[in-house]
Coordinates of C-alpha atoms in Angstrom, one line a residue:
Chain A
M260 CA -43.9 2.5 4.7
P261 CA -42.6 5.5 2.8
R262 CA -41.8 4.7 -0.8
H263 CA -38.4 6.4 -0.6
K264 CA -37.3 4.6 2.6
T265 CA -33.8 3.1 2.5
I266 CA -32.1 1.0 5.1
R267 CA -28.4 1.0 5.8
I268 CA -26.8 -2.4 6.4
G269 CA -23.1 -2.6 7.3
C270 CA -20.7 -5.5 7.5
G271 CA -18.5 -5.5 10.6
A272 CA -16.6 -8.8 10.0
G273 CA -15.9 -10.8 6.9
F274 CA -14.3 -13.9 8.4
Q275 CA -13.8 -15.6 11.7
G276 CA -10.7 -13.8 12.7
D277 CA -11.4 -10.4 11.2
R278 CA -10.4 -7.0 12.7
I279 CA -12.7 -5.5 15.3
D280 CA -11.7 -1.8 15.0
P281 CA -13.4 -1.2 11.6
A282 CA -16.6 -2.6 13.1
V283 CA -16.3 -0.2 16.0
I284 CA -16.0 2.7 13.6
L285 CA -19.0 1.5 11.6
A286 CA -21.1 1.1 14.8
A287 CA -20.1 4.5 16.1
Q288 CA -20.1 6.6 13.0
G289 CA -21.9 4.6 10.3
R290 CA -25.5 5.5 11.2
L291 CA -26.4 1.9 10.5
D292 CA -29.8 0.3 10.8
W293 CA -28.3 -3.2 10.8
M294 CA -24.9 -4.6 11.3
V295 CA -23.9 -8.1 10.1
L296 CA -20.9 -10.0 11.4
E297 CA -20.0 -12.9 9.1
C298 CA -17.7 -15.2 11.0
L299 CA -18.0 -18.7 9.6
A300 CA -15.9 -20.4 6.9
E301 CA -16.5 -23.9 5.4
R302 CA -14.6 -25.7 8.0
T303 CA -15.2 -23.4 11.0
V304 CA -18.4 -25.2 12.1
A305 CA -16.7 -28.6 12.1
A306 CA -13.7 -27.2 14.1
A307 CA -16.2 -25.6 16.5
Q308 CA -18.1 -28.9 16.8
L309 CA -14.9 -30.5 18.0
R310 CA -14.5 -27.8 20.7
R311 CA -18.1 -28.4 21.7
L312 CA -17.6 -32.1 22.1
A313 CA -14.7 -31.3 24.4
D314 CA -16.8 -28.7 26.4
P315 CA -20.6 -28.5 25.9
E316 CA -20.6 -24.8 26.8
Q317 CA -18.1 -24.0 23.9
G318 CA -18.5 -24.4 20.2
Y319 CA -19.3 -20.8 19.3
D320 CA -16.9 -18.2 18.0
P321 CA -13.9 -17.7 20.2
L322 CA -13.9 -14.0 19.5
L323 CA -17.5 -13.6 20.5
R324 CA -16.6 -11.9 23.8
A325 CA -14.2 -9.4 22.3
R326 CA -16.6 -8.5 19.5
M327 CA -19.6 -8.1 21.7
T328 CA -17.8 -6.1 24.4
A329 CA -16.6 -3.7 21.8
L330 CA -19.8 -3.4 19.8
L331 CA -22.9 -3.9 22.1
P332 CA -22.8 -0.5 23.8
L333 CA -22.4 1.3 20.5
L334 CA -25.1 -0.7 18.7
K335 CA -27.5 -0.2 21.6
R336 CA -26.9 3.5 21.7
G337 CA -27.3 3.8 17.9
R338 CA -30.4 1.6 17.8
C339 CA -28.6 -0.7 15.4
R340 CA -29.6 -4.3 15.3
L341 CA -27.0 -7.0 14.9
I342 CA -27.1 -10.3 13.0
S343 CA -24.3 -12.8 13.2
N344 CA -23.5 -16.4 12.5
L345 CA -20.9 -16.5 15.2
G346 CA -23.0 -19.1 17.0
A347 CA -21.1 -21.7 14.9
A348 CA -21.7 -25.1 16.4
N349 CA -23.5 -23.8 19.5
P350 CA -25.8 -20.9 18.7
V351 CA -27.8 -21.1 21.9
G352 CA -24.6 -21.2 24.0
A353 CA -23.5 -18.1 22.0
G354 CA -26.8 -16.4 22.7
R355 CA -26.5 -17.1 26.4
Q356 CA -23.0 -15.7 26.4
V357 CA -24.2 -12.5 24.6
V358 CA -26.8 -12.0 27.3
A359 CA -24.2 -12.5 30.0
I360 CA -21.9 -10.0 28.4
A361 CA -24.8 -7.5 28.1
Q362 CA -25.5 -8.0 31.8
E363 CA -21.9 -7.3 32.7
L364 CA -22.0 -4.1 30.6
G365 CA -25.3 -3.0 32.3
L366 CA -27.2 -3.2 29.0
S367 CA -30.8 -4.3 28.6
L368 CA -30.8 -6.6 25.6
K369 CA -33.0 -9.1 23.8
V370 CA -31.4 -11.9 21.9
A371 CA -33.0 -14.3 19.4
V372 CA -31.2 -17.5 18.3
V373 CA -31.9 -19.3 15.1
T374 CA -31.7 -23.0 15.5
G375 CA -32.1 -26.0 13.1
D376 CA -29.0 -25.8 10.9
D377 CA -27.5 -28.8 12.8
V378 CA -28.8 -31.8 10.8
L379 CA -26.3 -34.4 11.9
D380 CA -29.1 -36.6 13.3
Q381 CA -31.0 -36.4 10.0
L382 CA -28.1 -37.1 7.7
D383 CA -28.5 -40.2 5.5
P384 CA -25.0 -41.8 5.3
D385 CA -25.9 -43.1 1.8
T386 CA -26.5 -39.7 0.4
P387 CA -24.0 -38.9 -2.4
T388 CA -21.6 -36.0 -2.0
L389 CA -21.5 -33.2 -4.5
E390 CA -17.7 -33.4 -4.8
T391 CA -17.3 -37.0 -5.9
G392 CA -20.7 -38.7 -5.9
Q393 CA -19.4 -41.1 -3.3
P394 CA -21.7 -41.6 -0.4
V395 CA -21.1 -39.6 2.8
R396 CA -20.2 -42.7 4.8
E397 CA -17.1 -43.3 2.6
Y398 CA -15.5 -40.4 4.4
G399 CA -15.8 -42.0 7.8
P400 CA -18.0 -41.0 10.7
P401 CA -19.2 -37.4 10.3
I402 CA -18.5 -35.0 13.2
S403 CA -20.8 -32.3 12.0
A404 CA -23.5 -31.7 9.4
N405 CA -24.9 -28.3 8.9
A406 CA -27.5 -27.1 6.5
Y407 CA -27.1 -23.6 4.9
L408 CA -30.3 -22.0 6.2
G409 CA -31.7 -19.1 4.2
A410 CA -33.2 -15.7 5.0
E411 CA -36.6 -17.3 5.7
A412 CA -35.1 -19.0 8.8
I413 CA -33.9 -15.7 10.2
L414 CA -37.2 -13.8 9.7
P415 CA -38.9 -15.2 12.8
A416 CA -35.9 -14.2 14.9
I417 CA -36.1 -10.7 13.6
A418 CA -39.8 -10.6 14.3
T419 CA -39.2 -11.1 18.0
G420 CA -37.8 -7.6 18.1
A421 CA -34.4 -8.8 19.3
D422 CA -31.5 -6.5 19.4
V423 CA -29.1 -9.3 18.5
I424 CA -29.8 -12.3 16.3
I425 CA -27.4 -15.2 16.5
T426 CA -27.3 -18.0 14.0
G427 CA -25.2 -21.0 13.2
R428 CA -24.7 -22.1 9.6
V429 CA -26.6 -19.7 7.3
A430 CA -25.7 -18.8 3.8
D431 CA -23.7 -15.6 4.1
P432 CA -25.8 -13.3 1.8
S433 CA -28.9 -14.5 3.7
L434 CA -27.7 -12.7 6.8
F435 CA -28.0 -9.4 4.9
L436 CA -31.1 -10.3 2.9
A437 CA -33.3 -11.2 5.9
P438 CA -33.5 -7.6 7.2
M439 CA -34.3 -6.3 3.7
I440 CA -37.2 -8.8 3.4
R441 CA -38.4 -7.8 6.9
E442 CA -38.1 -4.0 6.4
F443 CA -39.5 -3.8 2.9
G444 CA -42.1 -6.6 3.3
W445 CA -40.8 -8.4 0.2
P446 CA -42.6 -11.6 -0.7
I447 CA -40.4 -14.7 0.0
D448 CA -41.2 -15.9 -3.5
D449 CA -40.2 -12.8 -5.4
P450 CA -37.0 -14.0 -7.2
T451 CA -36.0 -10.6 -8.6
L452 CA -36.1 -8.8 -5.2
L453 CA -34.5 -11.7 -3.4
A454 CA -31.7 -11.9 -6.1
R455 CA -31.0 -8.2 -5.8
G456 CA -30.8 -8.3 -2.1
T457 CA -28.6 -11.4 -2.3
V458 CA -26.2 -9.6 -4.6
I459 CA -25.9 -6.8 -2.1
G460 CA -25.3 -9.3 0.7
H461 CA -22.8 -11.1 -1.5
L462 CA -20.9 -7.8 -2.0
L463 CA -20.8 -6.9 1.7
E464 CA -20.2 -10.3 3.2
C465 CA -16.4 -10.2 3.0
A466 CA -16.2 -6.8 4.6
G467 CA -12.8 -5.4 3.6
Q468 CA -12.6 -7.2 0.4
L469 CA -15.1 -4.7 -1.0
T470 CA -13.2 -1.6 0.2
G471 CA -9.7 -2.3 -1.1
G472 CA -8.6 -5.4 0.8
Y473 CA -7.3 -8.4 -1.3
F474 CA -6.9 -5.9 -4.1
A475 CA -3.8 -3.7 -4.0
D476 CA -1.1 -4.3 -6.6
P477 CA 1.4 -1.4 -6.2
G478 CA 1.7 0.8 -9.2
L479 CA -1.3 -0.7 -11.0
K480 CA -4.0 -0.9 -8.3
D481 CA -3.0 1.4 -5.5
V482 CA -5.1 1.6 -2.4
R483 CA -5.0 4.6 -0.1
D484 CA -4.3 4.1 3.6
L485 CA -4.6 0.3 3.4
A486 CA -3.5 0.0 7.1
H487 CA -6.8 1.6 8.2
L488 CA -9.2 -0.1 5.8
G489 CA -12.8 0.9 6.5
F490 CA -15.6 -1.7 6.3
P491 CA -18.6 -1.2 3.9
F492 CA -22.3 -0.5 4.2
C493 CA -25.1 -0.4 1.6
D494 CA -28.1 1.9 1.5
V495 CA -30.7 -0.5 0.1
G496 CA -34.0 0.7 -1.4
A497 CA -37.4 -1.1 -1.5
D498 CA -36.7 -2.1 -5.2
G499 CA -33.6 -4.1 -4.1
N500 CA -31.1 -1.7 -5.7
G501 CA -28.6 0.0 -3.5
T502 CA -25.6 2.3 -3.0
L503 CA -22.4 1.1 -1.4
G504 CA -20.4 3.3 0.9
K505 CA -18.0 3.5 3.8
V506 CA -17.4 5.9 6.7
A507 CA -15.6 9.1 5.6
G508 CA -12.0 9.2 6.7
T509 CA -11.4 5.5 6.9
G510 CA -8.8 3.9 4.7
G511 CA -9.3 2.0 1.5
M512 CA -11.7 2.8 -1.3
I513 CA -14.8 1.6 -3.1
T514 CA -14.4 1.9 -6.8
L515 CA -15.8 0.1 -9.9
R516 CA -12.7 -2.1 -9.8
T517 CA -13.0 -3.2 -6.1
V518 CA -16.7 -3.8 -6.6
K519 CA -16.3 -5.8 -9.8
E520 CA -13.7 -8.1 -8.1
Q521 CA -16.0 -8.8 -5.2
L522 CA -19.1 -9.1 -7.3
L523 CA -17.7 -12.2 -9.0
Y524 CA -15.7 -13.5 -6.0
E525 CA -16.3 -17.3 -5.6
V526 CA -19.2 -17.3 -8.0
A527 CA -18.5 -20.5 -10.0
D528 CA -21.4 -19.9 -12.4
P529 CA -22.3 -16.2 -12.7
T530 CA -25.4 -17.1 -14.7
A531 CA -26.9 -19.2 -11.9
Y532 CA -25.5 -18.6 -8.4
V533 CA -27.5 -20.8 -6.1
T534 CA -28.3 -19.6 -2.5
P535 CA -31.1 -20.9 -0.2
D536 CA -33.1 -17.8 -1.2
A537 CA -32.8 -17.5 -5.0
V538 CA -30.8 -18.4 -8.1
V539 CA -28.9 -15.2 -9.1
D540 CA -27.9 -14.1 -12.5
F541 CA -25.0 -11.6 -12.4
R542 CA -25.0 -10.8 -16.1
T543 CA -27.6 -8.1 -15.8
V544 CA -26.0 -6.2 -12.9
D545 CA -25.3 -2.5 -13.6
L546 CA -22.6 -0.7 -11.6
V547 CA -22.7 3.1 -11.5
D548 CA -19.9 5.2 -10.1
M549 CA -21.4 8.0 -7.9
G550 CA -17.9 9.2 -6.8
E551 CA -16.4 9.5 -3.4
D552 CA -16.5 5.8 -2.5
R553 CA -20.2 5.4 -3.6
I554 CA -21.1 2.8 -6.1
R555 CA -24.7 2.0 -7.1
I556 CA -25.8 -1.6 -7.7
E557 CA -28.8 -2.1 -9.9
N558 CA -30.7 -4.7 -11.9
A559 CA -29.5 -8.1 -10.7
G560 CA -31.7 -10.8 -12.1
G561 CA -32.8 -14.1 -10.7
T562 CA -35.1 -17.1 -10.6
S563 CA -36.8 -18.9 -7.8
R564 CA -35.0 -20.8 -5.1
T565 CA -34.4 -24.5 -5.4
G566 CA -36.1 -27.3 -3.4
T567 CA -32.9 -28.3 -1.6
L568 CA -30.5 -26.9 0.9
K569 CA -26.7 -27.5 0.8
V570 CA -25.3 -29.4 3.8
S571 CA -21.7 -29.2 4.8
V572 CA -20.5 -32.4 6.4
G573 CA -17.3 -32.4 8.5
Y574 CA -15.2 -35.5 9.1
R575 CA -11.9 -36.3 10.7
A576 CA -9.2 -36.6 8.0
G577 CA -6.1 -37.5 9.9
F578 CA -3.2 -35.1 10.5
I579 CA -1.0 -32.8 8.5
G580 CA 2.7 -32.6 9.4
E581 CA 4.9 -29.8 8.1
G582 CA 8.4 -28.7 8.4
E583 CA 10.4 -25.7 7.0
I584 CA 14.1 -24.8 6.8
S585 CA 16.0 -22.0 5.0
Y586 CA 19.0 -21.9 2.8
A587 CA 20.6 -18.6 1.6
G588 CA 23.5 -17.2 -0.3
P589 CA 25.6 -19.0 -3.0
N590 CA 24.1 -22.3 -4.3
A591 CA 21.1 -21.9 -2.0
R592 CA 18.7 -23.5 -4.4
A593 CA 20.9 -26.6 -5.0
R594 CA 21.3 -27.1 -1.2
A595 CA 17.5 -26.8 -0.7
E596 CA 16.9 -29.3 -3.5
L597 CA 19.4 -31.7 -2.0
A598 CA 17.6 -31.3 1.4
G599 CA 14.3 -32.1 -0.4
A600 CA 15.8 -35.2 -2.0
V601 CA 17.0 -36.4 1.4
L602 CA 13.5 -35.9 2.9
H603 CA 11.9 -37.7 0.0
E604 CA 14.2 -40.6 0.3
R605 CA 13.5 -41.0 4.1
L606 CA 9.8 -40.2 4.1
H607 CA 8.0 -41.0 0.9
H608 CA 7.6 -44.7 1.6
D609 CA 5.5 -44.1 4.8
L610 CA 4.0 -40.8 3.7
P611 CA 3.2 -41.2 0.0
D612 CA 1.6 -37.8 -0.5
L613 CA 4.8 -36.0 0.8
R614 CA 5.1 -32.7 -0.9
I615 CA 8.3 -30.7 -1.1
D616 CA 8.0 -26.9 -1.8
L617 CA 10.8 -24.5 -2.4
I618 CA 9.4 -21.2 -1.1
G619 CA 10.7 -18.5 -3.4
I620 CA 10.5 -20.8 -6.4
D621 CA 7.5 -23.0 -6.8
S622 CA 5.5 -23.3 -3.5
T623 CA 2.4 -21.4 -4.5
H624 CA 2.1 -22.0 -8.3
R625 CA 3.9 -25.4 -8.6
T626 CA 6.0 -23.8 -11.3
D627 CA 7.9 -20.5 -11.8
F628 CA 6.5 -20.1 -15.4
G629 CA 10.0 -20.1 -16.8
H630 CA 11.3 -17.3 -14.5
G631 CA 14.7 -19.1 -14.5
I632 CA 16.4 -16.7 -12.0
D633 CA 17.4 -18.3 -8.7
P634 CA 16.5 -16.3 -5.7
Y635 CA 19.1 -15.3 -3.0
E636 CA 17.4 -17.4 -0.4
V637 CA 15.1 -20.4 -0.5
R638 CA 12.9 -21.9 2.2
L639 CA 12.2 -25.6 1.9
R640 CA 8.8 -26.7 3.1
A641 CA 7.8 -30.3 3.4
A642 CA 4.2 -31.4 4.1
A643 CA 2.4 -34.7 4.3
S644 CA -0.8 -36.2 5.7
G645 CA -0.8 -39.1 8.0
A646 CA -3.6 -41.2 9.5
T647 CA -2.1 -40.7 13.0
R648 CA -0.4 -37.8 14.7
E649 CA 2.7 -39.8 15.2
L650 CA 3.1 -40.5 11.5
A651 CA 2.5 -36.9 10.5
E652 CA 4.9 -35.7 13.1
R653 CA 7.7 -37.5 11.3
V654 CA 7.8 -34.7 8.6
G655 CA 8.7 -32.0 11.1
L656 CA 11.2 -34.2 12.9
E657 CA 13.0 -35.1 9.6
V658 CA 13.2 -31.5 8.6
E659 CA 14.6 -30.6 12.0
A660 CA 17.2 -33.3 11.7
L661 CA 18.5 -31.6 8.6
Y662 CA 20.3 -29.2 10.9
T663 CA 23.0 -31.8 11.7
N664 CA 22.4 -34.4 9.0
G665 CA 21.5 -32.3 5.9
P666 CA 23.2 -29.9 3.5
A667 CA 25.4 -27.0 4.6
G668 CA 23.9 -23.9 6.0
G669 CA 20.4 -24.9 6.8
G670 CA 18.8 -22.6 9.4
G671 CA 15.5 -21.5 11.0
A672 CA 13.8 -24.9 11.1
R673 CA 10.2 -25.0 12.2
K674 CA 7.7 -27.8 12.5
F675 CA 3.9 -27.9 12.7
I676 CA 1.3 -30.5 13.3
N677 CA -2.4 -30.0 12.8
E678 CA -5.5 -32.2 12.9
R679 CA -7.2 -32.2 9.6
I680 CA -11.0 -31.8 9.2
G681 CA -12.3 -32.5 5.8
I682 CA -15.6 -31.1 4.5
V683 CA -17.8 -32.6 1.8
S684 CA -21.2 -31.2 0.7
T685 CA -24.5 -32.8 0.0
L686 CA -28.1 -31.7 -0.6
M687 CA -31.1 -32.2 1.6
P688 CA -34.8 -31.5 0.8
R689 CA -35.7 -28.1 2.1
D690 CA -38.7 -29.5 3.9
A691 CA -36.5 -31.9 5.9
V692 CA -34.7 -29.0 7.6
R693 CA -36.8 -27.4 10.5
S694 CA -35.5 -24.1 11.8
G695 CA -36.6 -22.5 15.1
V696 CA -36.0 -19.6 17.4
V697 CA -34.9 -19.4 21.0
R698 CA -35.5 -16.1 22.8
L699 CA -33.2 -14.9 25.5
S700 CA -33.1 -11.6 27.4
T701 CA -31.1 -9.8 30.1
D702 CA -34.5 -9.4 31.8
R703 CA -34.7 -13.1 32.6
A704 CA -32.0 -15.3 33.9
S705 CA -30.4 -17.1 31.0
G706 CA -31.8 -20.2 32.7
P707 CA -32.1 -23.8 31.7
A708 CA -32.1 -25.0 28.1
L709 CA -35.4 -24.4 26.4
P710 CA -37.2 -27.2 24.7
G711 CA -36.5 -27.9 21.1
I712 CA -32.9 -27.0 21.2
P713 CA -30.9 -29.5 19.1
R714 CA -28.0 -31.1 20.9
Chain B
M1208 CA 9.4 -0.8 -1.2
T1209 CA 8.4 1.7 -3.8
G1210 CA 5.0 1.9 -5.5
R1211 CA 6.6 1.2 -8.9
P1212 CA 4.7 -1.2 -11.1
S1213 CA 6.2 -4.7 -10.7
T1214 CA 5.3 -5.8 -14.2
V1215 CA 8.8 -7.0 -15.2
A1216 CA 8.6 -9.8 -17.7
P1217 CA 10.0 -12.7 -15.7
A1218 CA 11.0 -14.9 -18.5
P1219 CA 12.1 -13.7 -21.9
L1220 CA 8.7 -13.3 -23.5
P1221 CA 8.3 -13.8 -27.3
P1222 CA 8.6 -10.6 -29.3
G1223 CA 5.3 -8.7 -29.5
T1224 CA 3.9 -10.3 -26.3
R1225 CA 3.3 -8.9 -22.8
L1226 CA 2.1 -10.2 -19.6
L1227 CA -1.7 -10.4 -19.0
H1228 CA -0.8 -8.5 -15.7
E1229 CA -0.5 -5.3 -17.8
L1230 CA -4.0 -5.5 -19.2
A1231 CA -6.1 -7.1 -16.5
H1232 CA -6.6 -7.5 -12.9
C1233 CA -7.7 -10.7 -11.2
R1234 CA -9.2 -12.1 -8.0
A1235 CA -9.1 -15.7 -6.9
G1236 CA -11.7 -17.5 -4.9
D1237 CA -12.4 -21.1 -3.9
K1238 CA -15.2 -23.6 -3.6
G1239 CA -14.1 -27.0 -2.5
D1240 CA -11.4 -28.2 -4.9
T1241 CA -12.4 -25.6 -7.6
S1242 CA -10.5 -22.4 -8.0
I1243 CA -12.6 -19.5 -9.4
L1244 CA -10.6 -16.8 -11.2
S1245 CA -12.3 -13.5 -12.0
L1246 CA -10.4 -11.6 -14.7
F1247 CA -11.2 -7.9 -15.6
A1248 CA -9.8 -5.7 -18.4
Y1249 CA -8.4 -2.5 -17.1
R1250 CA -9.6 -0.8 -20.3
A1251 CA -12.8 -1.7 -22.1
D1252 CA -10.8 -1.4 -25.4
D1253 CA -8.7 -4.4 -24.4
F1254 CA -11.6 -6.6 -23.5
P1255 CA -12.1 -8.1 -27.0
L1256 CA -8.4 -9.1 -27.0
L1257 CA -8.9 -10.9 -23.7
V1258 CA -12.0 -12.7 -25.0
Q1259 CA -10.0 -13.8 -28.0
Q1260 CA -6.8 -14.9 -26.3
V1261 CA -7.7 -15.9 -22.7
T1262 CA -9.9 -18.8 -23.7
A1263 CA -10.7 -21.7 -21.4
E1264 CA -8.3 -23.9 -23.5
A1265 CA -5.5 -21.3 -23.2
V1266 CA -6.0 -21.0 -19.4
A1267 CA -6.0 -24.8 -19.0
A1268 CA -2.7 -25.0 -20.9
H1269 CA -1.1 -22.1 -19.0
L1270 CA -2.2 -23.5 -15.6
E1271 CA -1.3 -27.1 -16.4
H1272 CA 0.8 -27.5 -13.3
I1273 CA -2.0 -26.3 -11.1
V1274 CA -5.4 -27.2 -12.6
H1275 CA -6.0 -30.9 -13.1
G1276 CA -9.6 -30.8 -14.1
E1277 CA -11.9 -28.9 -16.5
V1278 CA -11.7 -25.1 -17.0
R1279 CA -15.0 -23.4 -17.8
R1280 CA -15.2 -19.8 -19.0
H1281 CA -18.1 -17.3 -18.7
V1282 CA -18.0 -14.0 -20.6
L1283 CA -19.6 -11.0 -18.8
P1284 CA -19.5 -8.1 -21.3
K1285 CA -21.2 -5.5 -18.9
L1286 CA -18.3 -6.0 -16.5
C1287 CA -15.6 -6.5 -19.1
A1288 CA -14.9 -9.7 -17.2
L1289 CA -14.1 -13.3 -17.8
Q1290 CA -14.9 -15.8 -15.1
F1291 CA -13.0 -19.1 -15.0
S1292 CA -13.9 -22.0 -12.9
C1293 CA -11.0 -24.4 -12.6
E1294 CA -11.8 -27.9 -11.2
H1295 CA -9.3 -30.0 -9.3
A1296 CA -7.0 -27.1 -8.7
L1297 CA -6.6 -27.0 -5.0
G1298 CA -5.0 -30.4 -4.1
S1299 CA -8.3 -31.9 -2.9
G1300 CA -9.7 -28.7 -1.5
V1301 CA -9.1 -26.1 1.1
T1302 CA -9.8 -28.3 4.1
T1303 CA -7.7 -31.3 3.2
S1304 CA -4.9 -29.9 1.0
I1305 CA -1.3 -30.2 2.1
A1306 CA -0.4 -27.2 -0.1
L1307 CA 1.0 -24.0 1.5
D1308 CA -1.7 -21.8 -0.1
T1309 CA -4.7 -24.1 0.6
H1310 CA -7.3 -21.6 -0.7
G1311 CA -5.3 -20.8 -3.9
K1312 CA -5.5 -17.1 -3.0
A1313 CA -2.3 -16.6 -5.0
L1314 CA -3.6 -18.2 -8.2
S1315 CA -4.9 -14.9 -9.5
F1316 CA -1.3 -13.9 -10.2
A1317 CA -0.5 -17.3 -11.9
L1318 CA -3.2 -16.4 -14.4
L1319 CA -1.8 -12.9 -14.8
A1320 CA 1.6 -14.4 -15.6
M1321 CA 0.2 -15.5 -18.9
P1322 CA 1.8 -14.0 -22.1
I1323 CA -0.6 -12.2 -24.4
A1324 CA 0.2 -11.3 -28.0
G1325 CA -0.7 -8.3 -30.1
I1326 CA -0.8 -5.6 -27.4
A1327 CA -0.3 -1.8 -28.0
P1328 CA 2.6 -0.3 -26.0
L1329 CA 2.0 -0.2 -22.2
Q1330 CA 0.2 2.9 -20.9
P1331 CA -0.6 3.3 -17.2
P1332 CA -4.2 2.4 -16.4
E1333 CA -6.5 5.2 -15.3
S1334 CA -6.8 5.7 -11.6
R1335 CA -10.3 4.3 -11.2

């Protein structure tokens, strides 16, 4: 392997519902070696598990077809390989669906599916949760338990030569780290290289949040052409350092400021960020501005991975009922407050966690920090959790009833009801989690289930 | 809407103080019931002032309506950054909270509403 080889890894989705057009631009013009689609949030797998329980063929990402139809022809033409966690609660089902879509498109495609993140059968109900120390069983019957697999679990799938690698729950940076390990032959126990690759994966994993999304503050932090935000890639070297970039002509920007904000995003302890692959120290990272949306990332530090994997456990947590109604013009705030008092009086006995927000005043920060100026219009929002759908629904019904029974001038009432899925975390010994690979191809019928596929 | 800076002191600030919003930018993230706020000085020259004034204790006091647990601070001098992890800040966590902003995405600007004393007159930040 040439010493000066670099590989280019791009991120074509940063969350489950992310835009598809920036990924199409990356696939068509980005000259990528690898594209990653990161499509799983903390609760996405549990929600997907509920869909799978209702229909065993479902449980993977609902946008799979749209993403694959748009991307597969471009990726195949550009010889770019794809890694994605959009398998969610049914990675093998997702893999079969990718093969079916490729057949429809007339493409010859090999798919490898990473299995083994689903550890519901192995979950010890007495194991303590990281959040409260209470055992898992205190939260009721779990509907899902998924271990965060690391890059090591993805490597055998890459080794099959597959064009598309589908996973379920995998730590987000590991999706990016795995191809680096593969292409540069990094030892799986080299903490420095793995930490550096993890930092690059961490920077890329939220896609647009690196290129000017979740950033603009007009007049202080302006972002050009935010409506056409481009998604990022990184040119990674064998030493684990890399240079971030995006396709010329796309909107947004990559600057020291956008990169710094994403570097520390969701990192509770920047001295020891634990992933399945390494424990990363962000204090040593150097950022160098190369100009023209190019930022160099160097010198992340790290120590060896821990002996455990984090497991997310999903459980049913009742329902949330919500209702909203607007008041505007003179005395709007007082009328909204009166409406809130009426709702409190009628609901708080049966729905003790009832929350009344005045949108425009205190709904996001719980205070207005002494702002003291009433807005022209106020939208009242009420929300409460209930053990049953019927109970939670009372919130919306009571808000709606304010039309004819509440203060003057209430308009635009809306009501919502949603099942609530809670997530708690626990740890599992690394050795207790066995990952595997299922190979699929357009050259074979997608056929019956292969042995060793978990539920 | 214009691109004019929206840093208008909302409440009458004490004399000689300005909003943190003028000196620093911030991004909010979440892990369970913990809000993680990353604060960055626009100018390296202002970083010592942030280190001195935006302490874990000051943030806990400023965010008393939001954060009901411990606030921890990490200082990252190479990035001119302060990292705050704020426990019990998200009404039991993103998956079960009944709040409107379950992730606490908007909490970055709650921190930036903090008054800071002893700042030189406002200059526009450099473009990068």
